[in-house]
mmCIF file of C-alpha atoms in Angstrom:
data_model
loop_
_atom_site.group_PDB
_atom_site.id
_atom_site.type_symbol
_atom_site.label_atom_id
_atom_site.label_comp_id
_atom_site.label_asym_id
_atom_site.label_seq_id
_atom_site.Cartn_x
_atom_site.Cartn_y
_atom_site.Cartn_z
ATOM 1 C CA UNK A 12 0.006 0.005 0.063
ATOM 2 C CA UNK A 13 1.225 3.404 -0.802
ATOM 3 C CA UNK A 14 2.424 6.010 2.084
ATOM 4 C CA UNK A 15 0.385 8.756 0.361
ATOM 5 C CA UNK A 16 -2.632 8.221 -2.116
ATOM 6 C CA UNK A 17 -3.767 11.112 -4.325
ATOM 7 C CA UNK A 18 -6.123 11.384 -7.339
ATOM 8 C CA UNK A 19 -4.002 12.097 -10.170
ATOM 9 C CA UNK A 20 -6.767 13.855 -11.992
ATOM 10 C CA UNK A 21 -6.653 15.679 -14.401
ATOM 11 C CA UNK A 22 -9.115 18.233 -13.322
ATOM 12 C CA UNK A 23 -10.221 20.857 -15.888
ATOM 13 C CA UNK A 24 -12.147 23.565 -14.518
ATOM 14 C CA UNK A 25 -13.242 26.755 -15.711
ATOM 15 C CA UNK A 26 -12.176 30.261 -14.214
ATOM 16 C CA UNK A 27 -13.963 31.083 -11.166
ATOM 17 C CA UNK A 28 -14.729 27.598 -10.096
ATOM 18 C CA UNK A 29 -14.037 25.755 -6.901
ATOM 19 C CA UNK A 30 -12.162 22.781 -6.918
ATOM 20 C CA UNK A 31 -11.302 20.309 -4.203
ATOM 21 C CA UNK A 32 -8.361 17.737 -4.032
ATOM 22 C CA UNK A 33 -8.050 15.001 -1.615
ATOM 23 C CA UNK A 34 -5.474 12.599 -0.239
ATOM 24 C CA UNK A 35 -5.176 9.874 2.182
ATOM 25 C CA UNK A 36 -2.048 8.468 4.221
ATOM 26 C CA UNK A 37 -1.525 5.207 5.651
ATOM 27 C CA UNK A 38 0.757 5.797 8.465
ATOM 28 C CA UNK A 39 -1.107 7.049 11.481
ATOM 29 C CA UNK A 40 2.382 8.084 13.192
ATOM 30 C CA UNK A 41 2.899 10.944 10.420
ATOM 31 C CA UNK A 42 3.800 14.145 12.202
ATOM 32 C CA UNK A 43 3.126 16.857 9.494
ATOM 33 C CA UNK A 44 1.267 17.581 6.041
ATOM 34 C CA UNK A 45 1.791 19.837 3.580
ATOM 35 C CA UNK A 46 0.529 20.706 -0.127
ATOM 36 C CA UNK A 47 3.071 21.629 -2.570
ATOM 37 C CA UNK A 48 2.483 23.020 -5.917
ATOM 38 C CA UNK A 49 4.724 22.270 -9.110
ATOM 39 C CA UNK A 50 4.491 23.874 -12.347
ATOM 40 C CA UNK A 51 5.560 21.976 -15.687
ATOM 41 C CA UNK A 52 9.518 21.448 -15.380
ATOM 42 C CA UNK A 53 10.018 23.163 -12.094
ATOM 43 C CA UNK A 54 10.707 22.387 -8.652
ATOM 44 C CA UNK A 55 7.932 21.803 -6.205
ATOM 45 C CA UNK A 56 7.010 24.750 -4.147
ATOM 46 C CA UNK A 57 5.401 24.882 -0.696
ATOM 47 C CA UNK A 58 1.790 26.025 -1.092
ATOM 48 C CA UNK A 59 0.626 25.616 2.616
ATOM 49 C CA UNK A 60 1.100 23.376 5.818
ATOM 50 C CA UNK A 61 -1.871 21.644 7.008
ATOM 51 C CA UNK A 62 -3.076 21.530 10.564
ATOM 52 C CA UNK A 63 -5.976 19.597 12.191
ATOM 53 C CA UNK A 64 -7.610 22.900 13.033
ATOM 54 C CA UNK A 65 -7.596 23.984 9.280
ATOM 55 C CA UNK A 66 -5.932 26.809 7.812
ATOM 56 C CA UNK A 67 -6.829 29.300 5.004
ATOM 57 C CA UNK A 68 -4.724 31.333 2.932
ATOM 58 C CA UNK A 69 -6.654 33.549 0.693
ATOM 59 C CA UNK A 70 -8.680 31.309 -1.862
ATOM 60 C CA UNK A 71 -6.693 28.178 -0.429
ATOM 61 C CA UNK A 72 -8.009 26.316 2.350
ATOM 62 C CA UNK A 73 -6.210 22.826 3.636
ATOM 63 C CA UNK A 74 -7.841 20.507 6.114
ATOM 64 C CA UNK A 75 -6.486 17.687 8.091
ATOM 65 C CA UNK A 76 -8.490 14.635 9.489
ATOM 66 C CA UNK A 77 -5.994 12.671 11.303
ATOM 67 C CA UNK A 78 -8.919 10.085 12.556
ATOM 68 C CA UNK A 79 -9.361 9.504 8.897
ATOM 69 C CA UNK A 80 -5.935 9.837 7.615
ATOM 70 C CA UNK A 81 -7.258 12.391 5.269
ATOM 71 C CA UNK A 82 -5.923 15.672 3.671
ATOM 72 C CA UNK A 83 -8.188 17.883 1.541
ATOM 73 C CA UNK A 84 -7.245 21.251 -0.508
ATOM 74 C CA UNK A 85 -9.791 23.562 -1.488
ATOM 75 C CA UNK A 86 -9.486 26.322 -4.262
ATOM 76 C CA UNK A 87 -12.030 29.126 -4.627
ATOM 77 C CA UNK A 88 -12.595 31.306 -7.210
ATOM 78 C CA UNK A 89 -9.989 29.309 -9.623
ATOM 79 C CA UNK A 90 -7.449 31.641 -11.792
ATOM 80 C CA UNK A 91 -5.719 30.623 -14.749
ATOM 81 C CA UNK A 92 -2.456 30.873 -12.729
ATOM 82 C CA UNK A 93 -3.538 28.077 -10.548
ATOM 83 C CA UNK A 94 -2.832 25.450 -13.485
ATOM 84 C CA UNK A 95 -0.538 23.314 -12.022
ATOM 85 C CA UNK A 96 0.164 19.924 -10.414
ATOM 86 C CA UNK A 97 -0.668 19.744 -6.712
ATOM 87 C CA UNK A 98 1.328 17.553 -4.406
ATOM 88 C CA UNK A 99 0.040 16.030 -1.341
ATOM 89 C CA UNK A 100 3.278 15.547 1.171
ATOM 90 C CA UNK A 101 3.270 13.827 4.364
ATOM 91 C CA UNK A 102 6.261 13.731 6.735
ATOM 92 C CA UNK A 103 7.205 10.969 8.997
ATOM 93 C CA UNK A 104 10.967 10.155 8.999
ATOM 94 C CA UNK A 105 11.226 11.347 5.562
ATOM 95 C CA UNK A 106 8.914 13.202 2.979
ATOM 96 C CA UNK A 107 6.389 10.881 1.555
ATOM 97 C CA UNK A 108 4.797 12.477 -1.694
ATOM 98 C CA UNK A 109 1.357 11.535 -3.266
ATOM 99 C CA UNK A 110 1.286 11.005 -7.241
ATOM 100 C CA UNK A 111 0.072 14.797 -7.653
ATOM 101 C CA UNK A 112 -3.286 15.897 -9.152
ATOM 102 C CA UNK A 113 -2.950 18.036 -12.194
ATOM 103 C CA UNK A 114 -5.352 20.969 -12.534
ATOM 104 C CA UNK A 115 -5.841 23.105 -15.625
ATOM 105 C CA UNK A 116 -8.051 26.044 -15.263
ATOM 106 C CA UNK A 117 -9.608 27.153 -18.551
ATOM 107 C CA UNK A 118 -10.609 30.603 -19.831
ATOM 108 C CA UNK B 9 18.148 33.349 2.514
ATOM 109 C CA UNK B 10 15.427 30.609 1.917
ATOM 110 C CA UNK B 11 16.953 29.208 -1.087
ATOM 111 C CA UNK B 12 18.451 25.945 -2.234
ATOM 112 C CA UNK B 13 20.675 26.395 -4.939
ATOM 113 C CA UNK B 14 21.761 23.421 -7.497
ATOM 114 C CA UNK B 15 24.128 23.368 -10.249
ATOM 115 C CA UNK B 16 24.361 22.696 -13.060
ATOM 116 C CA UNK B 17 20.793 23.420 -13.822
ATOM 117 C CA UNK B 18 21.205 21.214 -17.378
ATOM 118 C CA UNK B 19 23.560 18.315 -17.938
ATOM 119 C CA UNK B 20 24.134 16.127 -20.718
ATOM 120 C CA UNK B 21 26.642 13.213 -20.207
ATOM 121 C CA UNK B 22 27.804 9.838 -21.831
ATOM 122 C CA UNK B 23 27.356 6.647 -20.289
ATOM 123 C CA UNK B 24 30.975 6.458 -19.595
ATOM 124 C CA UNK B 25 31.156 9.937 -18.072
ATOM 125 C CA UNK B 26 31.750 10.818 -14.460
ATOM 126 C CA UNK B 27 30.122 13.938 -13.353
ATOM 127 C CA UNK B 28 28.841 15.676 -10.069
ATOM 128 C CA UNK B 29 25.720 17.478 -9.298
ATOM 129 C CA UNK B 30 25.849 20.212 -6.598
ATOM 130 C CA UNK B 31 23.549 21.339 -3.835
ATOM 131 C CA UNK B 32 23.797 24.285 -1.388
ATOM 132 C CA UNK B 33 21.852 25.795 1.178
ATOM 133 C CA UNK B 34 22.634 28.452 3.878
ATOM 134 C CA UNK B 35 19.295 28.096 6.155
ATOM 135 C CA UNK B 36 21.100 26.183 8.962
ATOM 136 C CA UNK B 37 18.952 23.143 7.764
ATOM 137 C CA UNK B 38 20.308 19.613 9.252
ATOM 138 C CA UNK B 39 18.528 17.614 6.590
ATOM 139 C CA UNK B 40 19.263 17.284 2.997
ATOM 140 C CA UNK B 41 17.902 15.026 0.608
ATOM 141 C CA UNK B 42 18.188 13.785 -3.136
ATOM 142 C CA UNK B 43 15.147 13.058 -4.915
ATOM 143 C CA UNK B 44 14.810 11.592 -8.749
ATOM 144 C CA UNK B 45 11.969 13.048 -10.737
ATOM 145 C CA UNK B 46 10.609 11.524 -14.023
ATOM 146 C CA UNK B 47 7.908 13.165 -16.343
ATOM 147 C CA UNK B 48 4.527 13.223 -14.789
ATOM 148 C CA UNK B 49 5.758 11.487 -11.739
ATOM 149 C CA UNK B 50 6.064 12.539 -8.261
ATOM 150 C CA UNK B 51 9.651 13.060 -6.843
ATOM 151 C CA UNK B 52 11.023 9.516 -5.609
ATOM 152 C CA UNK B 53 13.542 9.921 -2.565
ATOM 153 C CA UNK B 54 17.199 8.450 -3.177
ATOM 154 C CA UNK B 55 19.029 9.519 -0.139
ATOM 155 C CA UNK B 56 18.636 11.379 3.057
ATOM 156 C CA UNK B 57 21.533 13.148 5.011
ATOM 157 C CA UNK B 58 20.994 13.872 8.392
ATOM 158 C CA UNK B 59 23.497 15.860 10.507
ATOM 159 C CA UNK B 60 25.985 15.213 7.560
ATOM 160 C CA UNK B 61 25.438 11.349 7.956
ATOM 161 C CA UNK B 62 23.763 9.068 5.283
ATOM 162 C CA UNK B 63 20.443 8.161 7.242
ATOM 163 C CA UNK B 64 18.363 6.827 4.329
ATOM 164 C CA UNK B 65 19.431 5.289 1.001
ATOM 165 C CA UNK B 66 16.340 4.079 -0.955
ATOM 166 C CA UNK B 67 18.230 1.132 -2.783
ATOM 167 C CA UNK B 68 19.885 3.449 -5.257
ATOM 168 C CA UNK B 69 22.405 1.807 -7.837
ATOM 169 C CA UNK B 70 26.074 2.254 -7.040
ATOM 170 C CA UNK B 71 26.458 4.431 -9.890
ATOM 171 C CA UNK B 72 24.984 7.365 -7.819
ATOM 172 C CA UNK B 73 27.170 7.963 -4.979
ATOM 173 C CA UNK B 74 26.209 10.959 -2.569
ATOM 174 C CA UNK B 75 28.449 12.981 -0.562
ATOM 175 C CA UNK B 76 27.983 15.526 2.324
ATOM 176 C CA UNK B 77 31.070 17.514 2.779
ATOM 177 C CA UNK B 78 29.750 20.018 5.386
ATOM 178 C CA UNK B 79 26.404 21.166 6.668
ATOM 179 C CA UNK B 80 25.479 23.542 3.759
ATOM 180 C CA UNK B 81 26.518 21.302 1.010
ATOM 181 C CA UNK B 82 25.330 18.035 -0.794
ATOM 182 C CA UNK B 83 26.923 16.439 -3.918
ATOM 183 C CA UNK B 84 25.706 13.623 -5.948
ATOM 184 C CA UNK B 85 28.273 12.011 -8.003
ATOM 185 C CA UNK B 86 27.472 10.169 -11.168
ATOM 186 C CA UNK B 87 29.562 7.287 -12.961
ATOM 187 C CA UNK B 88 28.496 4.919 -15.524
ATOM 188 C CA UNK B 89 24.783 6.003 -15.796
ATOM 189 C CA UNK B 90 22.203 4.422 -18.205
ATOM 190 C CA UNK B 91 19.857 6.335 -20.600
ATOM 191 C CA UNK B 92 16.799 5.422 -18.346
ATOM 192 C CA UNK B 93 18.611 7.636 -15.562
ATOM 193 C CA UNK B 94 17.632 10.772 -17.348
ATOM 194 C CA UNK B 95 15.401 12.679 -14.997
ATOM 195 C CA UNK B 96 15.114 15.815 -13.164
ATOM 196 C CA UNK B 97 17.210 15.672 -9.917
ATOM 197 C CA UNK B 98 16.203 17.793 -7.283
ATOM 198 C CA UNK B 99 17.915 18.457 -3.876
ATOM 199 C CA UNK B 100 15.992 19.571 -0.653
ATOM 200 C CA UNK B 101 16.671 20.755 2.752
ATOM 201 C CA UNK B 102 14.635 20.785 5.847
ATOM 202 C CA UNK B 103 15.221 22.282 9.477
ATOM 203 C CA UNK B 104 15.704 19.127 11.189
ATOM 204 C CA UNK B 105 15.395 15.432 10.163
ATOM 205 C CA UNK B 106 12.044 14.759 12.345
ATOM 206 C CA UNK B 107 10.615 18.276 12.563
ATOM 207 C CA UNK B 108 7.435 19.187 11.535
ATOM 208 C CA UNK B 109 8.754 21.639 8.934
ATOM 209 C CA UNK B 110 8.623 21.856 5.414
ATOM 210 C CA UNK B 111 11.104 20.892 2.794
ATOM 211 C CA UNK B 112 12.623 23.462 0.508
ATOM 212 C CA UNK B 113 13.392 22.372 -2.992
ATOM 213 C CA UNK B 114 16.046 23.514 -5.380
ATOM 214 C CA UNK B 115 15.310 24.245 -9.035
ATOM 215 C CA UNK B 116 16.841 20.950 -9.997
ATOM 216 C CA UNK B 117 19.360 19.438 -12.335
ATOM 217 C CA UNK B 118 17.633 18.128 -15.509
ATOM 218 C CA UNK B 119 19.827 15.199 -16.602
ATOM 219 C CA UNK B 120 20.307 13.729 -19.923
ATOM 220 C CA UNK B 121 22.302 10.370 -20.547
ATOM 221 C CA UNK B 122 23.056 9.567 -23.818
#
């Protein structure tokens, strides 16, 4: 079983739409959780850390459910510039990556 | 300074060549990582250095040889690579090996083996 499971998509949404990405992890002892964004042919960059209390940064909201071992990312009012691959990352003794979810925002 | 710097950005090498990838960070991070990423796949962990000592080797072939000369530098020595080793090689660092802080990634070295 993979450490981190993520729907690869692709998600093709119109500008202004709300889109949600989900991720599950297998190790209940995992300590920290992140969403990274990766543009084509670039390195991954931290989008948000994810906390049990939920956290919001502008149009982005991340949520962690430790009981269900489930992480989510919600993007509201999608912009063309949001088009990228979104990687769910879980940290235990190393950083475990999901397969990434591809998002394309269409004009 | 919140940067991880990797050189070179691009590298083309023959199967008999020896080359090295370099990575540098000045954030005082004590964990450093090498990842390999193929197109449309997530990064795959190769090595982890914790306090300048190799702590994780994910069964990487010996033609890849990591080295951590000091707390700021991480090298990856390449020898007798195969065409299937062509990929983006990413270096990352984080504050402490088991801390709850994020990893910072370099821009990567895009390697082509011919």
